[in-house]
Short mmCIF file of C-alpha atoms and ligand atoms in Angstrom, two decimals:
data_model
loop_
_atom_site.label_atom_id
_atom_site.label_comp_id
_atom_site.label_asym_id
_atom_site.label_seq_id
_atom_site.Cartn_x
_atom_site.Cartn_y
_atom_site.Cartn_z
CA UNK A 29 -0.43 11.54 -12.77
CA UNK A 30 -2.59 13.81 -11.75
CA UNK A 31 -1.44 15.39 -8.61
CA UNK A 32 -3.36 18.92 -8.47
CA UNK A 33 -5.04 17.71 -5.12
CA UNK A 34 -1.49 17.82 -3.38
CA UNK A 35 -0.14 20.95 -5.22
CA UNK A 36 -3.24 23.03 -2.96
CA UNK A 37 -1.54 21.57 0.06
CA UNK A 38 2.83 21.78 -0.03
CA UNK A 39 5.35 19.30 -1.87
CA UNK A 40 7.74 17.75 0.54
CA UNK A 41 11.60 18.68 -0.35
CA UNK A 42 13.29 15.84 0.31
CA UNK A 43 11.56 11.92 0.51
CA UNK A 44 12.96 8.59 1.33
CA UNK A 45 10.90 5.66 -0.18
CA UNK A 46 11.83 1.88 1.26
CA UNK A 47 11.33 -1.22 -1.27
CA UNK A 48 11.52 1.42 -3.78
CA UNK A 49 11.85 -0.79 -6.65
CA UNK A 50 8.28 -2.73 -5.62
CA UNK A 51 4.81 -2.17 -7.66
CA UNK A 52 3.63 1.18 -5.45
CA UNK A 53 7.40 2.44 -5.03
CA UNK A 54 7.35 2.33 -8.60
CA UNK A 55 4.09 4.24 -8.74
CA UNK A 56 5.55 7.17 -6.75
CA UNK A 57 8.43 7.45 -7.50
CA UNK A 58 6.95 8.29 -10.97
CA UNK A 59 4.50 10.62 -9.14
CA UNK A 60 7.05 12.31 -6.90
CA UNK A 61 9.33 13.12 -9.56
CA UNK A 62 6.87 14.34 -12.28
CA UNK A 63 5.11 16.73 -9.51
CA UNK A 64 8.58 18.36 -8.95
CA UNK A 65 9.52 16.70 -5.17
CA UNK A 66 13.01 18.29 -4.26
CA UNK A 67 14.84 15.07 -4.33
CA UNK A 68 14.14 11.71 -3.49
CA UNK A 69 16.50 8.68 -2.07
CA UNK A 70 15.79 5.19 -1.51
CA UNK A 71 16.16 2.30 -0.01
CA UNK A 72 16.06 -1.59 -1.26
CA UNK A 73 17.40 -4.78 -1.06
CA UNK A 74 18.12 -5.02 -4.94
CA UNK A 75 18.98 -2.35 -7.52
CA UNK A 76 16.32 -0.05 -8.87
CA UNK A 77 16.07 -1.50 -12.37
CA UNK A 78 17.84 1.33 -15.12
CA UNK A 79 14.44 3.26 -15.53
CA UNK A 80 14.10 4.16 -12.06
CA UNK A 81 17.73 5.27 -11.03
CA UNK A 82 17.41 8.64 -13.28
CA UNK A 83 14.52 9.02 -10.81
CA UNK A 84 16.34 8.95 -8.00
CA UNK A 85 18.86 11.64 -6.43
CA UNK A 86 20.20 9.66 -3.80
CA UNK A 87 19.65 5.33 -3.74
CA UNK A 88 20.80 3.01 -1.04
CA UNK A 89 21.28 -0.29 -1.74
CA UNK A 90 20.30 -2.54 1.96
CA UNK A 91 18.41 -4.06 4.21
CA UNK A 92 15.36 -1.76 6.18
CA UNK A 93 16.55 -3.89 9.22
CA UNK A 94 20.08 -2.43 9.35
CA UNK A 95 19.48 0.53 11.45
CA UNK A 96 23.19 1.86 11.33
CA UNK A 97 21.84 2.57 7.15
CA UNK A 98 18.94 4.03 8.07
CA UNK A 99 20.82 6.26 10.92
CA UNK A 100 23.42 7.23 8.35
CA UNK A 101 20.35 7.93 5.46
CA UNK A 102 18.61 10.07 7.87
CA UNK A 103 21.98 12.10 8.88
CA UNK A 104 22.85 12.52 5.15
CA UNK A 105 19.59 13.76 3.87
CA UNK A 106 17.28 15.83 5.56
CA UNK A 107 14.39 14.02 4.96
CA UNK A 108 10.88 15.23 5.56
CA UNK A 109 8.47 12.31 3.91
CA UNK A 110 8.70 8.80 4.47
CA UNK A 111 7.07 6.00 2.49
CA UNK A 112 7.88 2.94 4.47
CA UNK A 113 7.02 0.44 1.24
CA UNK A 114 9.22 -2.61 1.94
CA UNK A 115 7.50 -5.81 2.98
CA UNK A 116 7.12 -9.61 2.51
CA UNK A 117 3.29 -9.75 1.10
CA UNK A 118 0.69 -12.11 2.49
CA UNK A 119 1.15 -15.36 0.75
CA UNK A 120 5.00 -15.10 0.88
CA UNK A 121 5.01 -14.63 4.80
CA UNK A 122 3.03 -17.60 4.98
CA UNK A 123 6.17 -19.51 3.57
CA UNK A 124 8.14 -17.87 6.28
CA UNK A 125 7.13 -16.10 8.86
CA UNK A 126 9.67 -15.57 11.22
CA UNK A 127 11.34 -13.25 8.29
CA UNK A 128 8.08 -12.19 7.56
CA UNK A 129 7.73 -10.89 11.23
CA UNK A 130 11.22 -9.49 10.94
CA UNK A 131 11.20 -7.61 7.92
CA UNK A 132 7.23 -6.46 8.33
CA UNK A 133 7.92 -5.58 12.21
CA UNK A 134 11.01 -4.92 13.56
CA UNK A 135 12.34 -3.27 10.39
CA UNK A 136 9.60 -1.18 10.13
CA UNK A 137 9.37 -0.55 13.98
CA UNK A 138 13.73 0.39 13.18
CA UNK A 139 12.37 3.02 10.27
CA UNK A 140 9.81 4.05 12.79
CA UNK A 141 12.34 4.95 15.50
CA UNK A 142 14.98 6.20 13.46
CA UNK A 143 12.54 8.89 11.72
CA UNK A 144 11.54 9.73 15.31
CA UNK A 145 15.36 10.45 16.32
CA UNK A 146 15.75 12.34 13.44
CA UNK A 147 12.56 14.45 13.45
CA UNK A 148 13.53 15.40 17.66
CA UNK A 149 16.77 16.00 17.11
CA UNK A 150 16.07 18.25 13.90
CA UNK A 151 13.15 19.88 15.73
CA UNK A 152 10.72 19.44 13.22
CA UNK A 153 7.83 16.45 12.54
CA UNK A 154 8.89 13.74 9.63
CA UNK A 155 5.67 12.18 8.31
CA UNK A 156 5.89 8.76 7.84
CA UNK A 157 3.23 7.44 5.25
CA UNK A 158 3.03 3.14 5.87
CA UNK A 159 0.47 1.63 3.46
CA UNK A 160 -1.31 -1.09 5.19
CA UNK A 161 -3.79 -3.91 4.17
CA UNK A 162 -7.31 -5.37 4.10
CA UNK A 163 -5.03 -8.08 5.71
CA UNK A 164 -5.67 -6.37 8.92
CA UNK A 165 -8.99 -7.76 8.98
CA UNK A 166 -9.98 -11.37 9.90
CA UNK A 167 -13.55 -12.90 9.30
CA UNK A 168 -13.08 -16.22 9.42
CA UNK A 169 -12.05 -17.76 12.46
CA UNK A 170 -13.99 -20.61 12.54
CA UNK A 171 -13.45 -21.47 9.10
CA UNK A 172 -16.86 -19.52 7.99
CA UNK A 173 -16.81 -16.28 6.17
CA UNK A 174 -18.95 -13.85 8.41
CA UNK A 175 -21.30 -12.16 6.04
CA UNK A 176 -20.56 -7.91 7.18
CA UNK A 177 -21.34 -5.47 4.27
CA UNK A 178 -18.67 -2.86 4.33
CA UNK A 179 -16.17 -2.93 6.70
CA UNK A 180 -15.38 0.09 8.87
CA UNK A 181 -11.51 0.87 10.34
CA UNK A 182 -12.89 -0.29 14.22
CA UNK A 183 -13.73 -3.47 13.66
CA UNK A 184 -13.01 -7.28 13.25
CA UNK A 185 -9.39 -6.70 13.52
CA UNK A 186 -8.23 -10.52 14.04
CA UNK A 187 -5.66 -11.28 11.15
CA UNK A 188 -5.73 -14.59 9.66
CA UNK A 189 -2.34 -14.29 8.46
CA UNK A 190 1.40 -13.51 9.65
CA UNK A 191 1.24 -10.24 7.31
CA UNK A 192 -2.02 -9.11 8.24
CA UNK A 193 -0.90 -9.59 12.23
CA UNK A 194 2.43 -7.70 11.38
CA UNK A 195 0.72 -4.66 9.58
CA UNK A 196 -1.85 -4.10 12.63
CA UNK A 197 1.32 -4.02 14.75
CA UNK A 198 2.92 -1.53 12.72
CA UNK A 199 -0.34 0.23 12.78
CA UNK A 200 -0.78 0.87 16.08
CA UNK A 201 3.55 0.91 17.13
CA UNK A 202 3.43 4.27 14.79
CA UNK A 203 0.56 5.50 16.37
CA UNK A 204 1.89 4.92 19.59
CA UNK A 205 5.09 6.96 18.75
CA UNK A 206 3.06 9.47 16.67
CA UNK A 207 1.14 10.31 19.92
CA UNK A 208 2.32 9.04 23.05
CA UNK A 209 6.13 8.80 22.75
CA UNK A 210 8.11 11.19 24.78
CA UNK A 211 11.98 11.42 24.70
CA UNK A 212 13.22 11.40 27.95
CA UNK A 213 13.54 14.43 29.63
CA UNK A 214 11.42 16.39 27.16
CA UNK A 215 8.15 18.32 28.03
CA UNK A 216 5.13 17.34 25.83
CA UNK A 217 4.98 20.72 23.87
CA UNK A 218 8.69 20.22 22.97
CA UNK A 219 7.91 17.68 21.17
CA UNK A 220 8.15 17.17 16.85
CA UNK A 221 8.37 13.26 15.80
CA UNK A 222 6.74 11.21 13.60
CA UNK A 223 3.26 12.27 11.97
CA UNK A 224 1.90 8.91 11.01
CA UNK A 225 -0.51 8.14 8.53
CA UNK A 226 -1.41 4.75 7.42
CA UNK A 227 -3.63 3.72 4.54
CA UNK A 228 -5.69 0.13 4.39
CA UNK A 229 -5.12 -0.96 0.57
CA UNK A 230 -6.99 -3.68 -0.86
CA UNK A 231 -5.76 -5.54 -3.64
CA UNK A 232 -3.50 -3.15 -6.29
CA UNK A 233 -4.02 -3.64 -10.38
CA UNK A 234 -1.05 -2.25 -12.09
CA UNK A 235 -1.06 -2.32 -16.23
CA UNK A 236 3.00 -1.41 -15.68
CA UNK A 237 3.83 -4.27 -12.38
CA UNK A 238 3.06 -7.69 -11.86
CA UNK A 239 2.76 -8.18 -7.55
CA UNK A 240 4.43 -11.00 -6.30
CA UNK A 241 3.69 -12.87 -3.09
CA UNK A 242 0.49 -11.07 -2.73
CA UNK A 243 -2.91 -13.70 -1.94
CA UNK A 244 -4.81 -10.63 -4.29
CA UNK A 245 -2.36 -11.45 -7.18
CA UNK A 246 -5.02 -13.44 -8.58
CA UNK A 247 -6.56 -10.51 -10.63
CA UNK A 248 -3.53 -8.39 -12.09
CA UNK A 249 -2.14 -12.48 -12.69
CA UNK A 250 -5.17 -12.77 -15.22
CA UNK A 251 -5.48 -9.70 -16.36
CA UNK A 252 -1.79 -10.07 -17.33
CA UNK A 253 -1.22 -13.34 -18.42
CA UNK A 254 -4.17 -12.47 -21.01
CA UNK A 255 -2.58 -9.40 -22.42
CA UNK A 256 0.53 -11.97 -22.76
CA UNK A 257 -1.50 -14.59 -24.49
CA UNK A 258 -0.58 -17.31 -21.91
CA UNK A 259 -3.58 -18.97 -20.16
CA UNK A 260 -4.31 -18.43 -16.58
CA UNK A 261 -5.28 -20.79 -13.66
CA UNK A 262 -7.03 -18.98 -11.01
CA UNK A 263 -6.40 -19.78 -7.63
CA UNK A 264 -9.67 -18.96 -5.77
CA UNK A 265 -13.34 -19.85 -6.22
CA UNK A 266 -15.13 -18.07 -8.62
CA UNK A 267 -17.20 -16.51 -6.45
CA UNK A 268 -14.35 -15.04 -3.79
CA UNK A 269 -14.74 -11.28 -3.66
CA UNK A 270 -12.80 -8.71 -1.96
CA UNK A 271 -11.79 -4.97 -2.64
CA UNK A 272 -9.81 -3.55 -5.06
CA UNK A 273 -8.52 -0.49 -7.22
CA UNK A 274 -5.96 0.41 -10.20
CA UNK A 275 -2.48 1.41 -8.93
CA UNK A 276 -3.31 5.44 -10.52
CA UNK A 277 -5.80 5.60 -7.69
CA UNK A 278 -3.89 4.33 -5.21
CA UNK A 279 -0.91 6.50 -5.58
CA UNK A 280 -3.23 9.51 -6.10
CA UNK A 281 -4.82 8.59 -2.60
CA UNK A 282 -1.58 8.38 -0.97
CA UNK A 283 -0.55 11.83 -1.99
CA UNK A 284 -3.79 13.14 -1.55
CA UNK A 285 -3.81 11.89 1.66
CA UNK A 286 -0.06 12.50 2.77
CA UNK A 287 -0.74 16.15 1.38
CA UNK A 288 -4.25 16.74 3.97
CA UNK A 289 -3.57 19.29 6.68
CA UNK A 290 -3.17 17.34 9.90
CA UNK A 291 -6.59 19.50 11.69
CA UNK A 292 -7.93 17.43 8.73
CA UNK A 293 -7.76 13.91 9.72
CA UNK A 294 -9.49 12.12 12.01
CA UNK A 295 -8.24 9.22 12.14
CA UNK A 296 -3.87 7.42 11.53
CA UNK A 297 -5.38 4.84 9.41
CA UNK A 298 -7.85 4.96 6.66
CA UNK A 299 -9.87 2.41 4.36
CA UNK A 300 -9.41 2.55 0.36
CA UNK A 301 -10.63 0.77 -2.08
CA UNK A 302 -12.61 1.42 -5.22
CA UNK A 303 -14.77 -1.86 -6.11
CA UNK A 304 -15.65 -5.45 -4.70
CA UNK A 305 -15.70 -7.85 -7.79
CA UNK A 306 -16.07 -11.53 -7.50
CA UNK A 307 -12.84 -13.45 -9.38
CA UNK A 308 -15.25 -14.53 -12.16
CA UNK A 309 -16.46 -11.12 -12.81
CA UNK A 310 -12.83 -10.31 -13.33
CA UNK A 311 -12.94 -13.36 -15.76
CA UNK A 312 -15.75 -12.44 -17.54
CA UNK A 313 -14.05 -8.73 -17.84
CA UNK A 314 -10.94 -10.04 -19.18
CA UNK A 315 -12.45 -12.35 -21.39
CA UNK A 316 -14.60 -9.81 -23.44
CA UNK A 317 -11.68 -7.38 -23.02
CA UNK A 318 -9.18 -10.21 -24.71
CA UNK A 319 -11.43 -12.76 -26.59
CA UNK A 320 -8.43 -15.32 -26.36
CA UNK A 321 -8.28 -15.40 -22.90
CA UNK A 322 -8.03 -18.44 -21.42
CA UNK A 323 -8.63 -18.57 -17.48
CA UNK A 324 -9.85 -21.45 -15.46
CA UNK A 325 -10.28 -21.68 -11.90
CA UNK A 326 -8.53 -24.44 -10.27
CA UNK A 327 -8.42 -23.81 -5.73
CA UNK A 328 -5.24 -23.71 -3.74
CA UNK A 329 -7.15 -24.01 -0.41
CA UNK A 330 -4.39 -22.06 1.85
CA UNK A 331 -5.11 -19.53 -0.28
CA UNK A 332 -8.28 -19.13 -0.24
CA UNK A 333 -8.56 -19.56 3.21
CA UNK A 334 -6.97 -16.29 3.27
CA UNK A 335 -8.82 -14.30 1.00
CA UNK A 336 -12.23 -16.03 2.71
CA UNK A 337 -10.46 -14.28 6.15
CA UNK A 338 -10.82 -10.83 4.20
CA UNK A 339 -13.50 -8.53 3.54
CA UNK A 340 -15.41 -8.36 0.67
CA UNK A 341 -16.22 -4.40 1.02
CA UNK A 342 -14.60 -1.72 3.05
CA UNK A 343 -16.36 1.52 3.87
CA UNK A 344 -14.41 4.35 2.68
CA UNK A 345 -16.60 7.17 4.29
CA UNK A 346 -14.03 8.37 6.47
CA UNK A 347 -11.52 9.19 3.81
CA UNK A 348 -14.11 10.23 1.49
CA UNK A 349 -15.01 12.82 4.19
CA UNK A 350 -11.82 14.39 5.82
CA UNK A 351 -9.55 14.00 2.50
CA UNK A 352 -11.66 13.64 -0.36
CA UNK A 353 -11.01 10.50 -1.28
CA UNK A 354 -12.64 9.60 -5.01
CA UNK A 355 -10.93 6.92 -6.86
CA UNK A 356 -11.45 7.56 -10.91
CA UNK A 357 -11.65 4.14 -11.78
CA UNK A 358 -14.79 1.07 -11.20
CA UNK A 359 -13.73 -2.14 -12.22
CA UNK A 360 -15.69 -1.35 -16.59
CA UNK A 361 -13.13 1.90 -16.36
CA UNK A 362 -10.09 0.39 -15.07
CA UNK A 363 -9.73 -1.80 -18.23
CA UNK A 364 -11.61 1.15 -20.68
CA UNK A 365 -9.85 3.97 -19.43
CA UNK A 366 -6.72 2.58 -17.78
CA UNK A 367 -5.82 -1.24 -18.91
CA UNK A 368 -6.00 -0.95 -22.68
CA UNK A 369 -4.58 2.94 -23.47
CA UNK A 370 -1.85 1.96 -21.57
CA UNK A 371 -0.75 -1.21 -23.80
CA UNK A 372 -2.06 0.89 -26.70
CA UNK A 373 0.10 3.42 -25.72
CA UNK A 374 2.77 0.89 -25.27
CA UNK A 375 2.27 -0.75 -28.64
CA UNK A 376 2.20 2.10 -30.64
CA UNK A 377 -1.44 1.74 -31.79
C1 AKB B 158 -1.50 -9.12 -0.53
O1 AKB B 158 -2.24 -9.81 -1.26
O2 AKB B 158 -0.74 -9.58 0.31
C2 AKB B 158 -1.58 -7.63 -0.68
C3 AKB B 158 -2.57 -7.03 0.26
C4 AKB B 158 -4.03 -7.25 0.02
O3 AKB B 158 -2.20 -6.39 1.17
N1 AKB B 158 -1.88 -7.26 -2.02
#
């Protein structure tokens, strides 16, 4: 990982990463350790799997909802990054979305608070990175997809689904105590919480993670299930497109971004992605990457009607501008120069 874009800017000392153990906690973790981070904890539901835990320097096995944890992480380390990963994904909070809403909101409304308490009462800010979602936007209330080249951060903010409504709450709830919160009794230039930055992801390849629950699972499911030899039934039209980019990029944005001097940014949440293929472009890719591929598309509609509520571009301008935002890999280069020397590198060839 390349992270000489942070290095120009500091290295926090001490980080706590929630749903550590997902496909971007994995991701950084890697990243934080090989750049030299102080020491990292975490916090998830399960156990990080072995690879991980030599990672780690201090790892908390519970729930982001239990706030007495999250107090008692908070007093034991002296945290001065958080990444605020854990979440139900899209299609999963569709199954249940009162837990969604739980875990998506008032978990990550609990983290929210809790780094605020600790930042006032240490006298110093705690940034708070929360990676949001395309899922934010909502296109299709009437059951048409509005046509809207790319998407800027202002607009068309009417989630579809349960997750999307949940991560423009979070959203806005960290801006609110990023900005406008003011402990009682405290004079405004007293004050040192939460600096909150929030990145709009679209969907995430990863050669080394499979997502699960995700409604953008559909490529990294073929992409994978080819490189496994197993066919693959495609769950969305072949013409569905929306925004993507490889997992490298997406972990390099976050630190690039987390890393930008605050006079910097213009704005709490930014748009990322890196390309807008249709599903059967992805096909076609895989096929002539993996002659034996065998993907067909066969239409869950609930699932569609999701990705049909999501844009098919997002304009990145803004993060291209005040950060420098420049993902390495288009959709040819994330198989040429990301996919393949990875499993070659895996296989020994
Ligand atoms: C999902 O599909 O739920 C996520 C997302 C686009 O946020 N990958």
């Amino acid at each position: 990982m390349d992270l000489t874009s942070r290095d120009r800017f500091k290295r926090p000392e001490q980080v706590l990463i929630t749903g550590a153990g997902g496909e971007v906690g994995h991701g950084l973790l890697h990243a934080f350790v090989d750049s030299g981070a102080g020491q990292v904890s975490t916090l998830d539901l399960a156990e990080l799997p072995a690879t991980h835990a030599p990672l780690v320097s201090n790892s908390y096995l519970g729930d982001i909802r239990d706030e007495s944890l999250v107090a008692e992480i908070f007093g034991r380390n002296d945290i001065d990054e958080v990444y605020h990963l854990a979440a139900l994904l899209s299609s999963a909070a569709e199954h249940a979305p009162a837990v969604a809403y739980d875990v998506n909101v008032t978990g990550s409304v609990g983290m929210i608070r809790q780094a605020t308490q600790a930042a006032e009462e240490r006298g110093r800010p705690i940034l708070f990175f929360f990676p949001s979602s395309i899922a934010v936007y909502g296109f299709s209330d009437h059951g048409h997809k509005i046509e809207s080249g790319a998407v800027d951060e202002r607009v068309f903010h009417h989630p579809r689904t349960m997750y999307g409504c949940n991560k423009l709450a979070v959203e806005n709830i960290g801006r609110y105590y990023a900005l406008y919160h003011r402990r009682q009794g405290k004079k405004s230039a007293e004050f040192s919480g939460i600096d909150f930055r929030c990145l709009r992801f679209p969907g995430l390849i990863s050669a080394v993670t499979q997502p699960t629950g995700g409604t953008s699972d559909f490529v990294p499911e073929m992409l994978h299930a080819a490189i496994r030899g197993e066919p693959y039934e495609c769950f969305v039209r072949p013409d569905t497109r929306i925004p993507f980019m490889t997992m490298p990029d997406a972990i390099e944005a976050t630190l690039q971004y987390t890393g930008a001097p605050v006079e910097q940014l213009t704005k709490s949440c930014y748009n990322v992605a890196a390309f807008s293929p249709s599903a059967e472009e992805c096909a076609e890719l895989v096929r002539h990457h993996y002659p034996s591929a065998k993907i067909t598309f066969n239409v869950t509609p609930e699932r569609q009607a999701i990705v049909d509520s999501w844009p098919a571009k997002v304009d990145c301008s803004a993060a291209e501008r005040d950060w420098g935002f420049s993902p390495k890999h288009d959709l040819e280069k994330t198989f040429t120069e990301y996919i393949i020397p990875y499993f070659e590198s895996q296989s020994g060839a």
